[in-house]
Amino acid sequence: LDWSLDLRSQVTMQLPIKNWMKKAVRFRVELSLAEAGQTLGPMSNPIGLTLTGPPSIDVPPLQERTYRLMARALREGALAGQVKFVVESGEGVTPPPTASPPAPARGTPALLRRSQQGALPPPAAEPPVPSGPPEYAFYRVAVKAVAPAPPAPIQLRTTVRRPMTETVMVENPMPDLATSMQVQCP
């Protein structure tokens, strides 16, 4: 999947994920970025791309859901990545039926019946361990961050000696709070 997004704007990407099993499944989501075949860590991301979304998604049996992935880039460039939906262990696997201990025969002395039943309850059946590699589905994504189109100029026209005002919203991209800003018109 190829996406193009403007710098410093958040884009929501919608990825369909289908449950191929006959049981409801929770998919764990793994996001990874790569450049020229090398996996990138969070500090070595050259365009400041952030991909965010829920850590997991629940999908009913034989149904499809949409996973919403948010992307935002701070610098121009392109990156490839992978969004992997891994079936969480134990999901989609039916546990084997647990066998109950046989009932003691009638006419057996009480002491013998207690020893046959055991003083402690039988151990709980452990959940089955899936054999083999985990099941998953994935998307390969390519994200290209481009400079946004320049904003349209703000046109202010008025007659002589009549004031004119216009509100301009400025978003602070920095984590620190901006305390003041002065604007002068030529």
XYZ file of C-alpha atoms in Angstrom:
186
model
C 0.000 0.000 0.000
C 1.364 3.411 -0.939
C 0.413 6.592 0.902
C 1.398 10.192 0.403
C 0.927 12.680 3.216
C 1.624 16.351 3.830
C 4.224 17.288 6.404
C 2.991 17.939 9.946
C -0.522 16.744 9.169
C -2.069 13.602 10.565
C -3.546 11.112 8.108
C -5.730 8.141 9.045
C -5.137 5.005 7.014
C -7.731 2.234 7.068
C -6.498 -1.357 6.825
C -9.048 -4.192 6.521
C -8.217 -7.290 8.592
C -10.162 -10.517 8.082
C -10.506 -13.350 10.592
C -10.145 -16.616 8.667
C -10.860 -18.764 11.753
C -14.173 -20.108 13.046
C -13.517 -18.498 16.442
C -13.220 -14.866 17.540
C -9.576 -13.779 17.486
C -7.584 -10.936 19.005
C -4.813 -9.746 16.704
C -1.768 -8.066 18.285
C -0.477 -5.283 16.051
C 3.250 -4.909 15.379
C 4.480 -1.816 13.515
C 7.960 -1.668 12.008
C 9.766 0.765 9.710
C 12.644 -0.014 7.356
C 14.958 1.901 5.050
C 17.066 0.120 2.426
C 16.440 -3.244 4.079
C 17.476 -2.115 7.579
C 14.989 -2.040 10.438
C 14.835 1.403 12.023
C 14.560 2.200 15.687
C 12.547 5.160 16.990
C 15.636 7.406 17.211
C 16.962 6.669 13.697
C 13.828 7.585 11.764
C 15.110 10.035 9.091
C 11.780 11.741 8.313
C 10.326 11.722 11.813
C 7.479 9.416 10.784
C 5.199 8.239 13.560
C 2.685 5.449 13.067
C 0.150 5.036 15.858
C -2.881 2.866 16.389
C -4.507 0.546 18.912
C -2.206 -2.241 20.202
C -4.738 -4.938 19.266
C -7.975 -5.525 17.393
C -10.731 -8.083 18.051
C -12.346 -9.695 15.017
C -15.425 -11.978 15.196
C -15.295 -15.387 13.468
C -15.143 -15.263 9.670
C -15.683 -11.474 9.743
C -13.681 -8.417 8.709
C -12.848 -5.265 10.685
C -11.041 -2.052 9.797
C -7.859 -1.100 11.662
C -7.224 2.647 11.781
C -3.553 3.599 11.583
C -2.535 7.233 12.065
C 0.578 8.575 10.336
C 2.419 11.878 10.725
C 5.782 12.995 9.296
C 7.982 15.950 10.233
C 10.395 16.013 7.259
C 10.214 15.213 3.551
C 11.222 11.741 2.456
C 10.017 8.191 1.982
C 10.001 5.105 4.192
C 8.741 1.574 3.894
C 7.253 -0.392 6.728
C 5.177 -3.327 7.747
C 1.981 -3.607 9.780
C 1.688 -7.158 11.113
C -1.455 -8.598 12.711
C -0.380 -11.574 14.861
C -2.897 -13.998 16.371
C -2.278 -13.846 20.125
C -1.198 -17.220 21.584
C -4.033 -19.503 22.582
C -6.515 -17.578 20.428
C -8.281 -19.478 17.704
C -7.277 -22.806 19.295
C -9.987 -24.924 20.916
C -8.839 -26.399 24.262
C -9.202 -30.170 24.604
C -12.084 -31.399 26.786
C -11.056 -32.031 30.384
C -11.690 -35.491 31.759
C -13.297 -35.721 35.199
C -12.065 -38.399 37.644
C -14.142 -41.578 37.635
C -16.814 -41.801 40.292
C -16.098 -44.353 43.063
C -18.149 -47.538 42.955
C -21.058 -47.943 45.354
C -20.286 -50.037 48.357
C -16.648 -48.883 48.530
C -15.618 -47.835 52.049
C -15.535 -44.057 52.668
C -11.772 -44.037 53.373
C -11.054 -45.792 50.107
C -13.426 -43.452 48.231
C -11.529 -40.391 49.603
C -8.181 -41.811 48.525
C -9.523 -42.578 45.041
C -10.876 -39.037 44.697
C -7.702 -37.504 46.125
C -7.466 -34.850 48.817
C -6.621 -32.113 46.299
C -8.694 -31.313 43.270
C -7.174 -32.474 40.003
C -4.840 -29.920 38.395
C -6.492 -27.556 35.950
C -5.919 -28.329 32.320
C -3.310 -25.974 30.891
C -4.234 -24.066 27.766
C -2.893 -25.690 24.646
C 0.353 -24.352 23.313
C 0.046 -23.620 19.617
C 2.477 -25.732 17.682
C 4.546 -24.192 14.954
C 5.000 -20.524 14.129
C 2.288 -18.002 15.040
C -0.345 -17.186 12.453
C -0.424 -13.635 11.121
C -1.462 -11.335 8.313
C 0.503 -8.275 7.243
C 0.552 -5.222 4.999
C 3.649 -3.693 3.482
C 3.276 0.070 3.423
C 5.264 2.775 1.692
C 4.844 6.303 3.027
C 5.999 9.389 1.161
C 6.000 12.678 3.055
C 5.782 15.768 0.860
C 5.778 19.486 1.575
C 2.253 20.840 1.900
C 0.874 23.277 -0.598
C 1.478 26.874 0.485
C -1.500 28.377 2.274
C -3.622 30.805 0.370
C -2.825 34.450 1.135
C -5.204 36.212 3.490
C -6.840 39.110 1.692
C -7.935 42.067 3.849
C -9.841 44.889 2.170
C -11.611 47.776 3.798
C -12.507 51.367 3.188
C -10.396 54.205 4.534
C -10.428 54.675 8.336
C -12.497 51.563 8.946
C -10.789 48.800 10.979
C -10.611 45.242 9.656
C -9.839 42.112 11.658
C -9.135 38.502 10.742
C -8.453 35.569 13.046
C -5.504 33.381 12.128
C -5.013 30.069 13.976
C -1.374 29.101 14.521
C -0.600 25.610 15.849
C 2.497 25.215 17.993
C 4.275 22.002 16.854
C 6.733 22.154 19.769
C 6.098 20.452 23.123
C 6.835 23.701 25.014
C 4.067 26.224 25.481
C 4.457 29.396 23.402
C 4.056 32.411 25.659
C 3.791 35.307 23.227
C 3.954 36.165 19.567
C 4.019 39.513 17.812
C 2.924 40.104 14.243
C 3.562 43.251 12.234
C 1.967 44.131 8.937
C 3.993 46.065 6.361
